[in-house]
Amino acid sequence: MDTFDVENEKQRKIHERVRSLIIQFSDKITKHVQLNTGRISDTRIQKIETHSGAGGKTYVIQARISTALAGEVDGGIVLKFAKDLDAEVENANNLARLLSLRQKDWEQWKSNHELSKRIKKFPDILFAPEVIHVIPEVKAMILEFLSGFTTLFHFSVSSEQKWGYAGYSLARLHGSKIQATNLKLYNPLFNLLRSTIDERFIDYWYQILEQSKGGVDFIHGDSHLSNILVSPMRIAWIDAIMLPKLDRMDDIGYILSHMAQENIAKNIGYGIDETKLINTITRSWVPLILTTYKSTYDISQLYTRLPLDFFLGSHLIIRAELWEKNIADVLIKLGQRFIYEMPISNILLS
Ligand SMILES: Nc1ncnc2c1ncn2[C@@H]1O[C@H](COP(=O)(O)OP(=O)(O)OP(=O)(O)O)[C@@H](O)[C@H]1O
Ligand SMILES: [Mg+2]
């Protein structure tokens, strides 16, 4: 066999295996589509997308499925290989469970509160794909494939609207409960920051968090635009780290810092005007995401001072080590400026 044939043979085997998986889990893969498919007679694989993330490789496999009762339907499976499979499965299950609880809270909330026009425009259903099957031998899990969804990153709306979606999706994940953060869980973060941040500012932000009531059951922990999938009627969160009892502003700081990192990496060759970037974040991104977040659930009583500068700055500093030196230097400097100068909370107080 030449190389081409070997490849073909390999591909044929993969397709064969995927087909049998789709047939095996046919009742689950169409669960959210709520179709009664009956027997699946054939599956034709249309597209396999590969994503290489920090935690392992993900294959998004899309297929045309011939069914006895619903005719031809689009479906597929997501095959996720994970270095730490147990943690990955637990996080995915916890995320799905949390969002189904949050969906119930939301139904309740809506019956007691008048939603603003802005919020009414967003999809009402928020959920996470289910873990369909775990294959420990190859350290992989199969997730329900969400047909007809795009990542918020690739969603074809303006960047203003993307921030709006992000704020709404995060508020819905965090919920309306008022509780303190478990401050002890932030000790490792404060310890890491001691090498870059002046002790007085560590103490300052520590006290702000001590007084805060912004704690949630779980933060997402990897909340960026490619981990939110959207469709006209529904929004799904995926790929969470699910960190318990932390502060809701942690996730908002993370999503902002993620976007700032992408922006800096893209423009590093042209030179970065840090003050201009701080202004864009503070005067454009933050109001867009916060306005929607706050109109979803009221957070006006939770903070004496919003710790968003702190979390945004911390994530920029901590994640700097993932980048090459010239980018890392900018990230650290920017992170320090948010933590010291507090441009976000200054503008919110003004
Ligand atoms: N259930 C799903 N349905 C449809 N598409 C999905 C689904 N899960 C993931 N995807 C697509 O695959 C991409 C990568 O998936 P995921 O975020 O789970 O892994 P990753 O980011 O590569 O890994 P990690 O973040 O753990 O390092 C997503 O951004 C999305 O485009
Ligand atoms: Mg991801």
Short mmCIF file of C-alpha atoms in Angstrom, two decimals, residues 27-320:
data_model
loop_
_atom_site.label_atom_id
_atom_site.label_comp_id
_atom_site.label_asym_id
_atom_site.label_seq_id
_atom_site.Cartn_x
_atom_site.Cartn_y
_atom_site.Cartn_z
CA ASP A 27 -31.46 8.45 20.63
CA LYS A 28 -29.02 10.81 22.36
CA ILE A 29 -27.57 12.65 19.38
CA THR A 30 -30.94 13.99 18.41
CA LYS A 31 -32.19 14.62 21.94
CA HIS A 32 -32.04 18.41 21.83
CA VAL A 33 -33.42 18.51 18.31
CA GLN A 34 -36.39 16.69 19.79
CA LEU A 35 -36.95 14.58 16.73
CA ASN A 36 -38.31 11.13 16.74
CA THR A 37 -35.98 9.53 14.21
CA GLY A 38 -36.78 5.87 14.47
CA ARG A 39 -34.12 3.55 13.08
CA ILE A 40 -31.03 5.11 11.50
CA SER A 41 -30.36 3.37 8.21
CA ASP A 42 -27.31 5.30 7.03
CA THR A 43 -24.85 8.02 8.09
CA ARG A 44 -22.64 9.93 5.70
CA ILE A 45 -19.83 11.86 7.27
CA GLN A 46 -19.71 15.38 5.86
CA LYS A 47 -16.99 17.13 7.78
CA ILE A 48 -14.47 16.48 10.56
CA GLU A 49 -13.06 19.55 12.30
CA THR A 50 -10.05 19.16 14.56
CA HIS A 51 -9.35 21.55 17.46
CA SER A 52 -6.15 21.29 19.47
CA GLY A 53 -6.63 22.80 22.90
CA ALA A 54 -4.53 22.85 26.03
CA GLY A 55 -6.49 19.93 27.51
CA GLY A 56 -6.35 17.65 24.42
CA LYS A 57 -7.74 17.25 20.90
CA THR A 58 -11.40 17.66 19.98
CA TYR A 59 -12.95 16.25 16.81
CA VAL A 60 -16.25 17.74 15.70
CA ILE A 61 -17.76 15.17 13.36
CA GLN A 62 -20.76 16.18 11.28
CA ALA A 63 -22.90 13.73 9.35
CA ARG A 64 -26.05 13.47 7.27
CA ILE A 65 -28.22 10.85 8.86
CA SER A 66 -30.95 8.89 7.09
CA THR A 67 -33.70 8.06 9.53
CA ALA A 68 -36.84 5.98 9.27
CA LEU A 69 -39.24 8.57 10.75
CA ALA A 70 -37.66 12.00 10.22
CA GLY A 71 -36.00 11.57 6.83
CA GLU A 72 -32.57 13.12 6.31
CA VAL A 73 -31.28 15.05 9.36
CA ASP A 74 -28.03 16.81 10.21
CA GLY A 75 -26.29 15.36 13.21
CA GLY A 76 -22.96 14.25 14.48
CA ILE A 77 -20.84 13.70 17.53
CA VAL A 78 -18.06 15.50 19.33
CA LEU A 79 -15.16 13.29 20.27
CA LYS A 80 -12.98 14.90 22.91
CA PHE A 81 -9.66 13.38 23.95
CA ALA A 82 -8.50 14.64 27.32
CA LYS A 83 -5.26 14.41 29.26
CA ASP A 84 -7.26 14.37 32.47
CA LEU A 85 -10.39 12.50 31.38
CA ASP A 86 -12.04 12.22 34.81
CA ALA A 87 -11.82 15.97 35.39
CA GLU A 88 -13.07 16.72 31.88
CA VAL A 89 -16.09 14.44 32.26
CA GLU A 90 -16.91 15.80 35.71
CA ASN A 91 -16.70 19.39 34.47
CA ALA A 92 -18.93 18.68 31.47
CA ASN A 93 -21.51 16.93 33.68
CA ASN A 94 -21.42 19.68 36.30
CA LEU A 95 -21.82 22.34 33.63
CA ALA A 96 -24.88 20.62 32.13
CA ARG A 97 -26.39 20.13 35.62
CA LEU A 98 -25.71 23.72 36.70
CA LEU A 99 -27.24 25.20 33.56
CA SER A 100 -30.36 23.10 33.87
CA LEU A 101 -30.78 24.39 37.45
CA ARG A 102 -30.11 27.93 36.26
CA GLN A 103 -32.75 27.51 33.53
CA LYS A 104 -35.31 26.73 36.25
CA ASP A 105 -34.19 29.77 38.31
CA TRP A 106 -34.60 31.87 35.20
CA GLU A 107 -38.18 30.70 34.61
CA GLN A 108 -38.93 31.65 38.23
CA TRP A 109 -37.16 35.02 37.93
CA LYS A 110 -39.13 35.89 34.81
CA SER A 111 -42.42 35.28 36.55
CA ASN A 112 -41.50 37.92 39.19
CA HIS A 113 -39.58 40.51 37.16
CA GLU A 114 -40.25 42.53 34.07
CA LEU A 115 -37.42 41.85 31.58
CA SER A 116 -35.98 44.81 29.71
CA LYS A 117 -36.35 44.99 25.93
CA ARG A 118 -32.61 44.43 25.55
CA ILE A 119 -32.75 41.12 27.42
CA LYS A 120 -35.94 39.87 25.77
CA LYS A 121 -34.06 39.76 22.45
CA PHE A 122 -31.66 37.06 23.64
CA PRO A 123 -32.45 33.34 23.39
CA ASP A 124 -34.30 32.14 26.44
CA ILE A 125 -32.78 28.68 26.66
CA LEU A 126 -29.28 28.23 27.99
CA PHE A 127 -27.79 24.77 28.38
CA ALA A 128 -24.70 22.62 27.87
CA PRO A 129 -24.23 19.57 25.63
CA GLU A 130 -24.51 16.28 27.44
CA VAL A 131 -21.81 13.69 27.87
CA ILE A 132 -23.13 10.76 25.86
CA HIS A 133 -20.42 8.21 26.49
CA VAL A 134 -16.96 7.83 28.05
CA ILE A 135 -14.23 5.66 26.51
CA PRO A 136 -11.56 5.33 29.24
CA GLU A 137 -9.30 3.03 27.14
CA VAL A 138 -8.45 5.89 24.78
CA LYS A 139 -9.12 8.70 27.31
CA ALA A 140 -11.98 10.20 25.33
CA MET A 141 -15.56 11.24 25.80
CA ILE A 142 -18.38 11.71 23.35
CA LEU A 143 -20.45 14.85 23.65
CA GLU A 144 -23.77 15.65 22.11
CA PHE A 145 -23.14 17.57 18.86
CA LEU A 146 -24.98 20.87 18.64
CA SER A 147 -26.24 21.17 15.10
CA GLY A 148 -26.84 24.68 13.73
CA PHE A 149 -24.73 26.48 16.37
CA THR A 150 -21.74 28.78 15.82
CA THR A 151 -19.24 30.00 18.35
CA LEU A 152 -19.92 33.53 19.57
CA PHE A 153 -16.45 34.35 18.25
CA HIS A 154 -17.55 33.48 14.68
CA PHE A 155 -21.17 34.63 15.05
CA SER A 156 -22.02 37.17 12.36
CA VAL A 157 -23.14 40.10 14.51
CA SER A 158 -21.37 43.35 15.41
CA SER A 159 -18.74 43.28 18.15
CA GLU A 160 -21.15 45.38 20.29
CA GLN A 161 -23.72 42.61 20.06
CA LYS A 162 -21.12 39.95 20.83
CA TRP A 163 -20.29 41.66 24.13
CA GLY A 164 -24.02 41.81 24.82
CA TYR A 165 -24.39 38.06 24.26
CA ALA A 166 -21.34 37.43 26.45
CA GLY A 167 -22.77 39.51 29.32
CA TYR A 168 -26.15 37.80 29.12
CA SER A 169 -24.65 34.29 28.85
CA LEU A 170 -22.41 34.88 31.86
CA ALA A 171 -25.17 36.38 34.00
CA ARG A 172 -27.41 33.40 33.22
CA LEU A 173 -24.61 30.98 34.17
CA HIS A 174 -23.87 32.84 37.42
CA GLY A 175 -27.45 33.34 38.56
CA SER A 176 -29.02 35.78 41.00
CA LYS A 177 -28.09 34.29 44.38
CA ILE A 178 -26.25 36.68 46.73
CA GLN A 179 -23.36 35.06 48.60
CA ALA A 180 -19.80 35.72 49.72
CA THR A 181 -16.79 34.44 47.78
CA ASN A 182 -14.67 31.77 49.46
CA LEU A 183 -11.67 34.04 49.79
CA LYS A 184 -9.27 31.27 50.81
CA LEU A 185 -9.57 29.85 47.31
CA TYR A 186 -7.94 33.02 46.00
CA ASN A 187 -4.80 32.64 48.16
CA PRO A 188 -2.82 30.86 45.41
CA LEU A 189 -3.67 33.72 43.03
CA PHE A 190 -2.60 36.38 45.54
CA ASN A 191 0.63 34.46 46.18
CA LEU A 192 1.41 34.26 42.46
CA LEU A 193 0.77 37.98 42.06
CA ARG A 194 3.22 38.92 44.84
CA SER A 195 6.15 38.72 42.39
CA THR A 196 4.61 41.35 40.07
CA ILE A 197 2.28 43.44 42.23
CA ASP A 198 3.06 45.82 45.07
CA GLU A 199 1.93 44.37 48.44
CA ARG A 200 -0.27 47.42 49.21
CA PHE A 201 -2.44 46.75 46.16
CA ILE A 202 -2.69 43.06 47.00
CA ASP A 203 -4.03 44.07 50.42
CA TYR A 204 -6.37 46.62 48.89
CA TRP A 205 -8.02 44.18 46.49
CA TYR A 206 -8.08 41.46 49.12
CA GLN A 207 -10.21 43.72 51.30
CA ILE A 208 -12.53 44.56 48.42
CA LEU A 209 -13.10 40.85 47.77
CA GLU A 210 -13.58 40.25 51.49
CA GLN A 211 -16.50 42.69 51.49
CA SER A 212 -17.97 41.41 48.24
CA LYS A 213 -21.09 39.32 47.90
CA GLY A 214 -20.36 38.44 44.29
CA GLY A 215 -19.69 34.75 44.95
CA VAL A 216 -21.39 32.14 42.76
CA ASP A 217 -21.82 28.35 42.97
CA PHE A 218 -19.44 27.95 40.03
CA ILE A 219 -17.58 30.23 37.71
CA HIS A 220 -16.98 28.86 34.21
CA GLY A 221 -13.21 29.27 34.48
CA ASP A 222 -12.45 29.37 30.71
CA SER A 223 -15.06 31.86 29.63
CA HIS A 224 -14.11 33.10 26.19
CA LEU A 225 -16.04 33.69 22.98
CA SER A 226 -15.20 30.29 21.44
CA ASN A 227 -16.67 28.48 24.44
CA ILE A 228 -20.11 30.00 23.89
CA LEU A 229 -22.16 28.43 21.09
CA VAL A 230 -25.16 30.35 19.76
CA SER A 231 -28.19 29.63 17.60
CA PRO A 232 -31.35 31.70 17.04
CA MET A 233 -33.28 30.08 19.90
CA ARG A 234 -30.61 28.76 22.26
CA ILE A 235 -27.22 29.45 23.78
CA ALA A 236 -24.83 26.74 24.98
CA TRP A 237 -21.76 26.94 27.17
CA ILE A 238 -19.03 24.36 26.59
CA ASP A 239 -15.55 23.49 27.87
CA ALA A 240 -15.81 24.78 31.44
CA ILE A 241 -13.33 24.31 34.28
CA MET A 242 -16.13 24.82 36.86
CA LEU A 243 -14.40 26.46 39.81
CA PRO A 244 -16.67 26.59 42.89
CA LYS A 245 -17.39 29.55 45.20
CA LEU A 246 -15.39 32.14 43.30
CA ASP A 247 -16.33 35.66 42.29
CA ARG A 248 -18.55 36.39 39.28
CA MET A 249 -16.27 39.22 38.12
CA ASP A 250 -13.50 36.62 37.70
CA ASP A 251 -15.24 35.24 34.57
CA ILE A 252 -15.92 38.73 33.21
CA GLY A 253 -12.29 39.77 33.78
CA TYR A 254 -11.20 36.57 32.01
CA ILE A 255 -13.30 37.11 28.88
CA LEU A 256 -12.03 40.70 28.60
CA SER A 257 -8.42 39.61 29.15
CA HIS A 258 -8.80 36.86 26.53
CA MET A 259 -9.93 39.40 23.94
CA ALA A 260 -7.14 41.81 24.97
CA GLN A 261 -4.55 39.03 24.51
CA GLU A 262 -5.85 38.19 21.02
CA ASN A 263 -5.81 41.87 20.15
CA ILE A 264 -2.24 42.35 21.38
CA ALA A 265 -0.96 39.17 19.67
CA LYS A 266 -2.48 40.34 16.37
CA ASN A 267 -1.06 43.85 16.56
CA ILE A 268 2.27 43.34 18.31
CA GLY A 269 4.17 43.87 15.02
CA TYR A 270 2.77 47.41 14.71
CA GLY A 271 3.52 48.43 18.31
CA ILE A 272 0.92 48.52 21.09
CA ASP A 273 -0.42 51.81 22.42
CA GLU A 274 -1.30 50.62 25.93
CA THR A 275 -3.20 53.73 26.99
CA LYS A 276 -5.36 53.54 23.88
CA LEU A 277 -6.09 49.86 24.52
CA ILE A 278 -6.97 50.56 28.16
CA ASN A 279 -9.37 53.25 26.93
CA THR A 280 -11.02 50.90 24.43
CA ILE A 281 -11.46 48.20 27.07
CA THR A 282 -12.70 50.63 29.71
CA ARG A 283 -14.96 52.81 27.59
CA SER A 284 -16.25 50.30 25.07
CA TRP A 285 -15.91 46.60 25.96
CA VAL A 286 -16.66 46.95 29.69
CA PRO A 287 -19.85 49.05 29.39
CA LEU A 288 -21.15 46.73 26.64
CA ILE A 289 -20.67 43.52 28.61
CA LEU A 290 -21.63 45.00 32.00
CA THR A 291 -24.79 46.74 30.84
CA THR A 292 -26.21 43.48 29.57
CA TYR A 293 -24.96 41.51 32.57
CA LYS A 294 -26.58 43.98 34.96
CA SER A 295 -29.85 44.09 33.06
CA THR A 296 -30.10 40.30 33.28
CA TYR A 297 -29.64 40.13 37.06
CA ASP A 298 -29.34 43.05 39.46
CA ILE A 299 -25.87 43.15 41.04
CA SER A 300 -26.02 46.67 42.47
CA GLN A 301 -25.88 45.48 46.10
CA LEU A 302 -22.97 43.05 45.74
CA TYR A 303 -19.85 45.21 45.73
CA THR A 304 -18.42 48.23 47.53
CA ARG A 305 -16.09 48.53 44.56
CA LEU A 306 -16.28 46.38 41.44
CA PRO A 307 -13.21 44.07 41.41
CA LEU A 308 -13.12 43.93 37.62
CA ASP A 309 -9.82 45.83 37.29
CA PHE A 310 -8.32 43.30 39.67
CA PHE A 311 -9.50 40.18 37.81
CA LEU A 312 -8.78 41.58 34.36
CA GLY A 313 -5.29 42.62 35.48
CA SER A 314 -4.63 39.28 37.22
CA HIS A 315 -5.60 37.20 34.19
CA LEU A 316 -3.38 39.32 31.93
CA ILE A 317 -0.44 38.78 34.28
CA ILE A 318 -1.01 35.07 34.97
CA ARG A 319 -1.58 34.18 31.32
CA ALA A 320 1.45 36.18 30.15
#
